[in-house]
XYZ file of C-alpha atoms in Angstrom:
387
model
C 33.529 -6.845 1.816
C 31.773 -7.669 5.061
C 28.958 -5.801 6.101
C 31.345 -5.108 9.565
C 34.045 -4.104 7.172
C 31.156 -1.529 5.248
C 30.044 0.025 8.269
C 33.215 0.473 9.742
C 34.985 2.182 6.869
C 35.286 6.200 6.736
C 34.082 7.659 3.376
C 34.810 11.241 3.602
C 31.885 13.600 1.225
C 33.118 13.971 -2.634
C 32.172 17.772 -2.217
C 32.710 19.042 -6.417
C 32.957 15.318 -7.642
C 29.867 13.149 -6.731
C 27.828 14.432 -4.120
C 24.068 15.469 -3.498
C 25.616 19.004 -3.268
C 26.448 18.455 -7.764
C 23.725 16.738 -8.904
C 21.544 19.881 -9.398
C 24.020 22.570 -10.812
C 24.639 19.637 -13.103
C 21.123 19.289 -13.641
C 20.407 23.035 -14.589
C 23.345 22.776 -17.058
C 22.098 20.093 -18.661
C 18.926 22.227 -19.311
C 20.956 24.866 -20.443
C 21.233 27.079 -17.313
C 24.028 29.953 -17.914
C 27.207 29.872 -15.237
C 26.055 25.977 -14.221
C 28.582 23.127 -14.692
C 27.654 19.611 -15.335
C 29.946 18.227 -12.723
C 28.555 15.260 -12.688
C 28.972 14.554 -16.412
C 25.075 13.309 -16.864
C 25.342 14.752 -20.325
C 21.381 14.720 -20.615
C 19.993 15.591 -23.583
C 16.580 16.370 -22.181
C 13.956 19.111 -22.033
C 11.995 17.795 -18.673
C 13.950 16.318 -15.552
C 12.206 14.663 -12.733
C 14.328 14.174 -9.388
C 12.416 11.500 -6.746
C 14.332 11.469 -3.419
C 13.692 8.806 -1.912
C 14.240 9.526 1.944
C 16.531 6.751 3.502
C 17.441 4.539 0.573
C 21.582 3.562 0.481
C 23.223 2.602 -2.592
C 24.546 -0.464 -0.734
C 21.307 -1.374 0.927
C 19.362 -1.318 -2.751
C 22.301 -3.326 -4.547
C 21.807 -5.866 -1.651
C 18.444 -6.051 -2.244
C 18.338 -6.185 -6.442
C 15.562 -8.682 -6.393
C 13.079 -6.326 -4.625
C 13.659 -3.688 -7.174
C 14.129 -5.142 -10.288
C 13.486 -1.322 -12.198
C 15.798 0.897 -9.891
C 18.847 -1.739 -10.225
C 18.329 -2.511 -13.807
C 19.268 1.110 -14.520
C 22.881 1.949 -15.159
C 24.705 2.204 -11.716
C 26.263 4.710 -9.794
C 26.763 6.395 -6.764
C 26.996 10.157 -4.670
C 28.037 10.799 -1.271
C 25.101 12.927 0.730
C 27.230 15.118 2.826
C 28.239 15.224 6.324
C 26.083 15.049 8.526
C 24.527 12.297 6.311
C 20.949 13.624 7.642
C 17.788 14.390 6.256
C 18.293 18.489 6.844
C 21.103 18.546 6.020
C 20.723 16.613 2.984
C 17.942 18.487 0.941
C 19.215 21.681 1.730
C 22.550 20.402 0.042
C 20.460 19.159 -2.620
C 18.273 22.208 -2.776
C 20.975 24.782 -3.002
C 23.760 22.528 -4.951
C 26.507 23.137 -2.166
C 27.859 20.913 0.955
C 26.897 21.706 4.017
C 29.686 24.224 4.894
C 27.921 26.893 2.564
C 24.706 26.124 3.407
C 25.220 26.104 7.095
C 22.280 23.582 8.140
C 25.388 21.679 9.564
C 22.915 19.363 11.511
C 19.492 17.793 12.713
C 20.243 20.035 15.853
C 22.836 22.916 16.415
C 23.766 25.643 17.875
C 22.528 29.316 16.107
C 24.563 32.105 17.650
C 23.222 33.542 20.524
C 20.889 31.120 21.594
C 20.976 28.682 24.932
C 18.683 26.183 22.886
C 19.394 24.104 20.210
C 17.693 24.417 17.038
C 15.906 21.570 15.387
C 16.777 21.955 11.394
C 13.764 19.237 10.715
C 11.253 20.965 12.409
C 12.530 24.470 12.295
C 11.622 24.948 16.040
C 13.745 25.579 19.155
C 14.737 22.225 21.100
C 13.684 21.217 24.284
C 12.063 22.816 27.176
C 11.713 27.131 27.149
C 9.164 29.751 26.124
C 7.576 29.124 22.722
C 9.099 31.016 19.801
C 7.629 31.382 16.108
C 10.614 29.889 14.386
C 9.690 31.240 10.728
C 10.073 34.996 12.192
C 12.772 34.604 14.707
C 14.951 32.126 12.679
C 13.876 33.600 9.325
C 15.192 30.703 6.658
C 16.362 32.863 4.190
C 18.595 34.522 7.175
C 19.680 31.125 8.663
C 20.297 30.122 5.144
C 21.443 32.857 2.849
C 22.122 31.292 -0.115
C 20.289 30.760 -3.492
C 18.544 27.607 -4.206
C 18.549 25.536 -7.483
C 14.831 26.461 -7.998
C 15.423 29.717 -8.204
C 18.658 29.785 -10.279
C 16.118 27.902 -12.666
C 13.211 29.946 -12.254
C 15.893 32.947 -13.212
C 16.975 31.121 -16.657
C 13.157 30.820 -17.424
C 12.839 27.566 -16.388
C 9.327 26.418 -14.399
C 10.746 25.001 -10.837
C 7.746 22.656 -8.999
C 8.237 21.130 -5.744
C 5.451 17.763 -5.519
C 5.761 16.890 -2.009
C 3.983 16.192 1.541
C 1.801 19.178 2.435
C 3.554 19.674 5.723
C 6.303 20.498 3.496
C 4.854 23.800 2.224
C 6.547 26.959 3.428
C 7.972 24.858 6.029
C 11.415 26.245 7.416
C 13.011 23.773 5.653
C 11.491 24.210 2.121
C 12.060 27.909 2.473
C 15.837 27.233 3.331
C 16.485 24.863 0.452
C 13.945 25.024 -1.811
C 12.408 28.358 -2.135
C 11.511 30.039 -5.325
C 9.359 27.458 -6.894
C 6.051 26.285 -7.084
C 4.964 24.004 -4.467
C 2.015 20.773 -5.499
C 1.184 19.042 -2.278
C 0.489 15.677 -2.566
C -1.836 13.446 -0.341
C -1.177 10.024 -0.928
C 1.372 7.681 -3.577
C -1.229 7.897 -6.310
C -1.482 11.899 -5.983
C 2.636 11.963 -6.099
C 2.373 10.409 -9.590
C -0.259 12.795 -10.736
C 0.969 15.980 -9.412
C 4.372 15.047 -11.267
C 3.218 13.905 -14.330
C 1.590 17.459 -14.879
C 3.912 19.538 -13.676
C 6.773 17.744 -15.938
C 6.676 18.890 -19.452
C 3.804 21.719 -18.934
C 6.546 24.066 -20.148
C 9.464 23.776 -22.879
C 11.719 22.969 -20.234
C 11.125 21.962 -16.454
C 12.164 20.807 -13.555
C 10.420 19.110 -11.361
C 11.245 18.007 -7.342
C 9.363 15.123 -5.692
C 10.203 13.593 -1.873
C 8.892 9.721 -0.741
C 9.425 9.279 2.630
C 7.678 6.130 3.577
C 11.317 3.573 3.642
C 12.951 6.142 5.954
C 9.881 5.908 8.327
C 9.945 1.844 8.001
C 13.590 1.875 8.517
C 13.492 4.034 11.601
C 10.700 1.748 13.181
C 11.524 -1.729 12.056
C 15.453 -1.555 10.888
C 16.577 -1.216 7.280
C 17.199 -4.843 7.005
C 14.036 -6.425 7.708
C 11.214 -7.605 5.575
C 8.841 -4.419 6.764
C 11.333 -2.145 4.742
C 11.925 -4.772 1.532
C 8.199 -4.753 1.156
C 8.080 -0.502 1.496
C 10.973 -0.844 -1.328
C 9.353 -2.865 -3.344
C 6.319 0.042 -3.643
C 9.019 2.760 -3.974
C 10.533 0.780 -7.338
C 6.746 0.642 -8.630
C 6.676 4.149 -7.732
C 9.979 4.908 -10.162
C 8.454 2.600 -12.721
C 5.389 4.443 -13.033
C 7.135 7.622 -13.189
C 9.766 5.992 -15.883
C 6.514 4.865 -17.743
C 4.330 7.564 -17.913
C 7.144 10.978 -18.199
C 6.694 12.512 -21.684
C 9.668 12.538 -24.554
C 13.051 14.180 -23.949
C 12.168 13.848 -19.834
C 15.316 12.044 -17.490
C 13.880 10.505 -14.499
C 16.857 10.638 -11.659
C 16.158 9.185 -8.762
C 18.164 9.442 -5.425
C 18.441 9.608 -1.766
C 19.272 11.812 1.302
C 21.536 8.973 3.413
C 21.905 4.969 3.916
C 20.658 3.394 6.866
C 22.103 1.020 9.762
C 20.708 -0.685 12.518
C 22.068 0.966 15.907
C 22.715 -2.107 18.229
C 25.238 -0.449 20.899
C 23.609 2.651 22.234
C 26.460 4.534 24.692
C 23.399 6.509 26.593
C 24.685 10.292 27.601
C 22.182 11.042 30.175
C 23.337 8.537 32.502
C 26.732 8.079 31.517
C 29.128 8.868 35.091
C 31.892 10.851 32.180
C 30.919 12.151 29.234
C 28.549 15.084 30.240
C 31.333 16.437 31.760
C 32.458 19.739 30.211
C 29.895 19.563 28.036
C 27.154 22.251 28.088
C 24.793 20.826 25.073
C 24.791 17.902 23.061
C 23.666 18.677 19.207
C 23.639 16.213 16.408
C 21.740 12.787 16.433
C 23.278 9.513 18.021
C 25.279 8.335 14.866
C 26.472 12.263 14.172
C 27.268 14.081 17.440
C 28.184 18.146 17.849
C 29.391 18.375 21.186
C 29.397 21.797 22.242
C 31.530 22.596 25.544
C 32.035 25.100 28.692
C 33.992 27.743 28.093
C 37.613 26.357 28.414
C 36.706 22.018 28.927
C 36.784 21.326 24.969
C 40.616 19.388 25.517
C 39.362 17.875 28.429
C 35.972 16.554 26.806
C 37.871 16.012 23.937
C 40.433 13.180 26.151
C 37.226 11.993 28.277
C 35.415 11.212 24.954
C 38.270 9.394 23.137
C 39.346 7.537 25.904
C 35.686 6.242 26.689
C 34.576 5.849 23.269
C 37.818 4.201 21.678
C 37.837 2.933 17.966
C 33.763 2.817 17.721
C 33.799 6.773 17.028
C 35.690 9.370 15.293
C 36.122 12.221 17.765
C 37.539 15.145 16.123
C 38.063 18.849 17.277
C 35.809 21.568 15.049
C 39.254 22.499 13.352
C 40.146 18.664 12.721
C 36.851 18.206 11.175
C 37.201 21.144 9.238
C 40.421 20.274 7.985
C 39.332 16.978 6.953
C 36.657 18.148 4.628
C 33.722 16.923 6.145
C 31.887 19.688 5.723
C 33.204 20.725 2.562
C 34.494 24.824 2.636
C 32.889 26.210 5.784
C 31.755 29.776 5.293
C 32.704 32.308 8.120
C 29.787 33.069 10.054
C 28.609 29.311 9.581
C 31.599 28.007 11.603
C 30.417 28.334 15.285
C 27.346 25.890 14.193
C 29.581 23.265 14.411
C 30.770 21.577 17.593
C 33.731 22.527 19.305
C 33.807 18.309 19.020
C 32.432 16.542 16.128
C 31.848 12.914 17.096
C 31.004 10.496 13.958
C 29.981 6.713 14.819
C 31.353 3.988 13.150
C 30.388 0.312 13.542
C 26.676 -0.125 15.009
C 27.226 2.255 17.698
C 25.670 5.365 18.639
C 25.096 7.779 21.554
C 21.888 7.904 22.756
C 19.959 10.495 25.441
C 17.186 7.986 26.908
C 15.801 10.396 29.105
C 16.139 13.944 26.863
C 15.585 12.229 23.445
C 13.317 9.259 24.236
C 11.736 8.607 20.588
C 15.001 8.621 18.614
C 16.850 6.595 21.262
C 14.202 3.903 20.573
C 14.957 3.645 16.850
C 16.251 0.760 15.456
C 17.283 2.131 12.355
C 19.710 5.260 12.490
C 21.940 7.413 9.879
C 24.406 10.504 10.055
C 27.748 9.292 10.597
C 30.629 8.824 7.269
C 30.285 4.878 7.067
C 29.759 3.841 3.095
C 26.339 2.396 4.230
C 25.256 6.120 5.750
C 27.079 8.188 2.707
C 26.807 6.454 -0.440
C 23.090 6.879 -1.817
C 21.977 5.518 -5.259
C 22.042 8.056 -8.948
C 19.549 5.893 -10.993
C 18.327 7.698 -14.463
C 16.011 6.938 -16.447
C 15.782 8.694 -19.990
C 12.671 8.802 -22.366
């Protein structure tokens, strides 16, 4: 297939049969977690399991590039969709709670929270843009914006030790709260402290489960494209990393190691902010330029809705909320989640994207970008590696 041919086709979540949102309810009932399902049919045998997300890294981009990581692709293959949006916040909060995005409701990078005329940044747990400063963690509390239990502490309740090994930052962020709460949290200050803070949290109980996040070969795809040598060197250091890991994990451990979304490099940027049409109708623009909520005026969504097709033609998917719905992109949408979503959701295909030069100057600079349902965004590796 032709890389045009890869980024171009649609690949629609496998919500309940290989996706982020199954890999840890199949996880805890491997370890023997009551009322889990192994949906996944990993079938481990283990006491100790170690998941290393590794933010950024496709399944397509690392088969491409077998040579640079000789461990990760000499494990037995396979593949999971991450979710729609294929984002990061998105993304560990599916992974984090075991369900797609619908019943998590972190639907996006930014959306719309009921009764607020700001976006809200998922990432950063903040209110976007320009307005009077807010302290997110009290007004948006995580466990309010999302209700639902995570995988740590479904563990944590079978008696199972939960540890998160991850970025500092990362502690009692918004984020970690919302998808991640209940466990312990190691923070970790460099790639050498990653491996250490792992390798004694694994097996310091009779079973355990243990979390760890690399997010160096996102940031080098971002800033130098997910093709280039700048990001085969940063995966080269992220297979050492697994290796290490693989090496080092005591008996009866499983190693899995994943990602959050693909990568592609965004060569046609459609820029919103000067565009003489599309802002038309449209009172805020959510999402990220491959993975656009468009939410509209009060009565303009058919109108936006023709002004957006007929400008944007076959490069995007432009679907009402309903439509997108309908299609499963989301997987089930709970109630009181569905006004988070866009009256249009707008899903690039190709190398296109829409961009906001003067409103969003950092990301519209990117060369890398990811959130759109192209097998190069959705498709992320499910490498194990059993002692």
């Amino acid at each position: 297939m032709s890389a045009t041919a890869i980024h171009d086709s649609v690949l629609v979540p496998r919500y309940g049969e290989a996706s982020l949102a199954d890999l840890l309810p199949s996880v805890l009932a491997c370890l023997g977690v009551a009322g889990e399902t192994d949906r996944l049919g990993l079938a481990l045998d283990v006491d100790h399991v170690c998941v290393l997300l590794v933010d950024g890294l496709g399944a397509l981009a690392l088969a491409e590039n077998a040579a640079t990581a000789p461990f990760l692709t000499g494990l037995p293959a396979a593949t999971l969709t991450a979710g729609f949006p294929s984002t990061t916040a998105t993304s560990l909060t599916t992974l984090g709670t075991g369900l797609p995005p619908g019943e998590h409701g972190i639907l996006s990078y930014l959306l719309r929270l009921p009764g607020q005329d700001r976006l809200f940044n998922t990432l950063r747990w903040r209110l976007h843009g320009e307005g009077p400063k807010v302290d997110a963690l009290t007004a948006f509390a995580p466990e309010h914006v999302q209700p639902r239990p995570s995988a740590f502490e479904r563990a944590i309740a079978a008696g199972i030790p939960a540890v998160q090994v991850a970025p500092g930052y990362q502690n009692g962020s918004g984020l970690t709260r919302a998808g991640w709460r209940g466990g312990d949290f190691r923070p970790t200050y460099s790639v050498g402290d990653l491996l250490d803070g792992v390798l004694r949290a694994v097996g310091s109980a009779p079973k355990t489960l243990v979390y760890t996040y690399h997010s160096e070969l996102d940031t080098t795809g971002h800033a130098r494209g997910p093709a280039t040598r700048a990001w085969r060197f940063e995966l080269a250091h992220v297979d050492r990393i697994a290796a290490e890991l693989a090496a080092r994990l005591p008996a009866r451990s499983a190693l899995i190691v994943t990602a959050d979304h693909g990568m592609v490099e965004l060569v046609d940027r459609i820029d919103f902010d000067t565009h003489p049409e599309l802002p038309d109708g449209v009172a805020e623009l959510g999402g990220e330029p491959r993975a656009r909520h468009v939410y509209t005026r009060d009565g303009a969504a058919a109108d936006v809705a023709a002004t957006w097709r007929a400008v944007l033609g076959a490069d995007f998917l432009v679907r009402t909320r309903a439509e997108a719905v309908e299609a499963g992109w989301f997987g089930p949408v709970a109630g009181e989640f569905t006004s988070r979503i866009g009256d249009l959701v707008v899903a690039a295909l190709g190398t296109s994207g829409i961009v906001r030069t003067a409103a969003e100057p950092v990301q519209t600079m990117m060369v890398g970008h990811h959130g759109s349902l192209t097998a190069a965004e959705q498709l992320v590796p499910l490498r194990i590696h059993r002692t």
